[in-house]
Amino acid sequence: MGAPQIVLVEDDDAISEPLTRGLRREGFDITVTVDGPSGLKAALEPGVALVILDVGLPLMGGLEVCRRLRAARPRLQILLLTALAEEVHTVDGLDAGADDYVAKPFRLAELLARIRAAVRRSAPPELAFAGIRVDTSSRQAYLGDEELSMSPKEFDLLTALLAEAGTVVTREVLLRDIWQLSWHRSGRTLDQHISMLRSKIGADRIVTVRGHGFRMVDPGS
């Protein structure tokens, strides 16, 4: 799978430049635009997973862009940025169709966590690989025709591995995105959940890549 595509619509370089660097370090494919019309056009391109949208944009305001995007692409994830933290503006943004809302100034680490969560929500409603299928809308998982009984974290872990099937997902990424933990703080949590997941789907479906992470494979291939 290719890198998740994000469109950032922000006319303040002091915000867009460090945010763009942070997103690229995280492995995202990011397009930056600086006004409402160009942001709207970029966001409507195929394959975009998330739009990060400043409310105060030139030529067309962020709330109007949000409304038009929501009408055109109901499943697109939209995260609003604004310097206006009052509740009324939050309500306006959510009414316009935004999925999440972050007030400036923000901590970059917190915003990146919100972005990763939004990108996960943008994943296809169903993922399938090597006889395993997950329905992210109903949060059900199947091995063949048999529904699997899974804890919420086991389901999230399985979904993360399926979404990148065939490639290595690092321990750091899994701990950060699923548990919001540092690798150095709690690697044992991940190992315990990997062990439980293997017991349910088959140990040969999850390969440990020592020193890096885990890879979902098709044992029949």
PDB file of C-alpha atoms in Angstrom, residues 5-11 15 19-20 23 28 30-33 39 43 48-55 57 65 69 76-82 100 102 104 106 111-112 114-116 118-119:
ATOM      1  CA  GLN A   5      -2.325  10.967   1.224  1.00  0.00           C
ATOM      2  CA  ILE A   6      -3.035  14.120   3.228  1.00  0.00           C
ATOM      3  CA  VAL A   7      -3.953  17.607   2.012  1.00  0.00           C
ATOM      4  CA  LEU A   8      -2.979  20.489   4.307  1.00  0.00           C
ATOM      5  CA  VAL A   9      -4.780  23.776   3.613  1.00  0.00           C
ATOM      6  CA  GLU A  10      -2.980  26.422   5.666  1.00  0.00           C
ATOM      7  CA  ASP A  11      -1.764  29.908   4.688  1.00  0.00           C
ATOM      8  CA  ILE A  15       2.322  26.363  11.020  1.00  0.00           C
ATOM      9  CA  LEU A  19       3.644  20.334  10.367  1.00  0.00           C
ATOM     10  CA  THR A  20       4.622  19.261   6.849  1.00  0.00           C
ATOM     11  CA  LEU A  23       3.975  14.467   8.594  1.00  0.00           C
ATOM     12  CA  PHE A  28       2.622  10.511   4.910  1.00  0.00           C
ATOM     13  CA  ILE A  30       1.349  15.460   1.881  1.00  0.00           C
ATOM     14  CA  THR A  31       0.136  18.197  -0.471  1.00  0.00           C
ATOM     15  CA  VAL A  32       0.116  21.770   0.847  1.00  0.00           C
ATOM     16  CA  THR A  33      -2.184  24.515  -0.431  1.00  0.00           C
ATOM     17  CA  GLY A  39      -7.426  23.309  -1.091  1.00  0.00           C
ATOM     18  CA  ALA A  43      -8.845  17.514  -1.530  1.00  0.00           C
ATOM     19  CA  VAL A  48      -6.916  11.536  -0.357  1.00  0.00           C
ATOM     20  CA  ALA A  49      -7.391  10.079   3.142  1.00  0.00           C
ATOM     21  CA  LEU A  50      -7.476  13.267   5.230  1.00  0.00           C
ATOM     22  CA  VAL A  51      -7.789  17.024   4.825  1.00  0.00           C
ATOM     23  CA  ILE A  52      -6.319  19.307   7.494  1.00  0.00           C
ATOM     24  CA  LEU A  53      -8.135  22.563   7.039  1.00  0.00           C
ATOM     25  CA  ASP A  54      -7.505  25.974   8.560  1.00  0.00           C
ATOM     26  CA  VAL A  55     -10.708  27.859   9.313  1.00  0.00           C
ATOM     27  CA  LEU A  57      -8.376  30.900   4.739  1.00  0.00           C
ATOM     28  CA  VAL A  65     -14.573  24.360   2.069  1.00  0.00           C
ATOM     29  CA  LEU A  69     -16.036  18.579   0.770  1.00  0.00           C
ATOM     30  CA  LEU A  76     -13.474  11.879   3.709  1.00  0.00           C
ATOM     31  CA  GLN A  77     -11.819  12.649   7.044  1.00  0.00           C
ATOM     32  CA  ILE A  78     -11.663  16.404   7.762  1.00  0.00           C
ATOM     33  CA  LEU A  79      -9.707  17.939  10.642  1.00  0.00           C
ATOM     34  CA  LEU A  80     -10.139  21.666  11.288  1.00  0.00           C
ATOM     35  CA  LEU A  81      -7.454  23.989  12.652  1.00  0.00           C
ATOM     36  CA  THR A  82      -8.388  27.351  14.114  1.00  0.00           C
ATOM     37  CA  ASP A 100     -12.261  16.553  14.481  1.00  0.00           C
ATOM     38  CA  VAL A 102      -7.874  21.315  17.023  1.00  0.00           C
ATOM     39  CA  LYS A 104      -4.197  26.809  17.881  1.00  0.00           C
ATOM     40  CA  PHE A 106      -1.400  23.091  19.528  1.00  0.00           C
ATOM     41  CA  LEU A 111      -1.913  16.890  16.517  1.00  0.00           C
ATOM     42  CA  LEU A 112       0.060  14.071  14.875  1.00  0.00           C
ATOM     43  CA  ARG A 114      -5.106  13.011  16.011  1.00  0.00           C
ATOM     44  CA  ILE A 115      -3.977  12.794  12.381  1.00  0.00           C
ATOM     45  CA  ARG A 116      -2.914   9.148  12.698  1.00  0.00           C
ATOM     46  CA  ALA A 118      -8.108  10.110  11.422  1.00  0.00           C
ATOM     47  CA  VAL A 119      -6.117   8.234   8.780  1.00  0.00           C
TER      48      VAL A 119
END
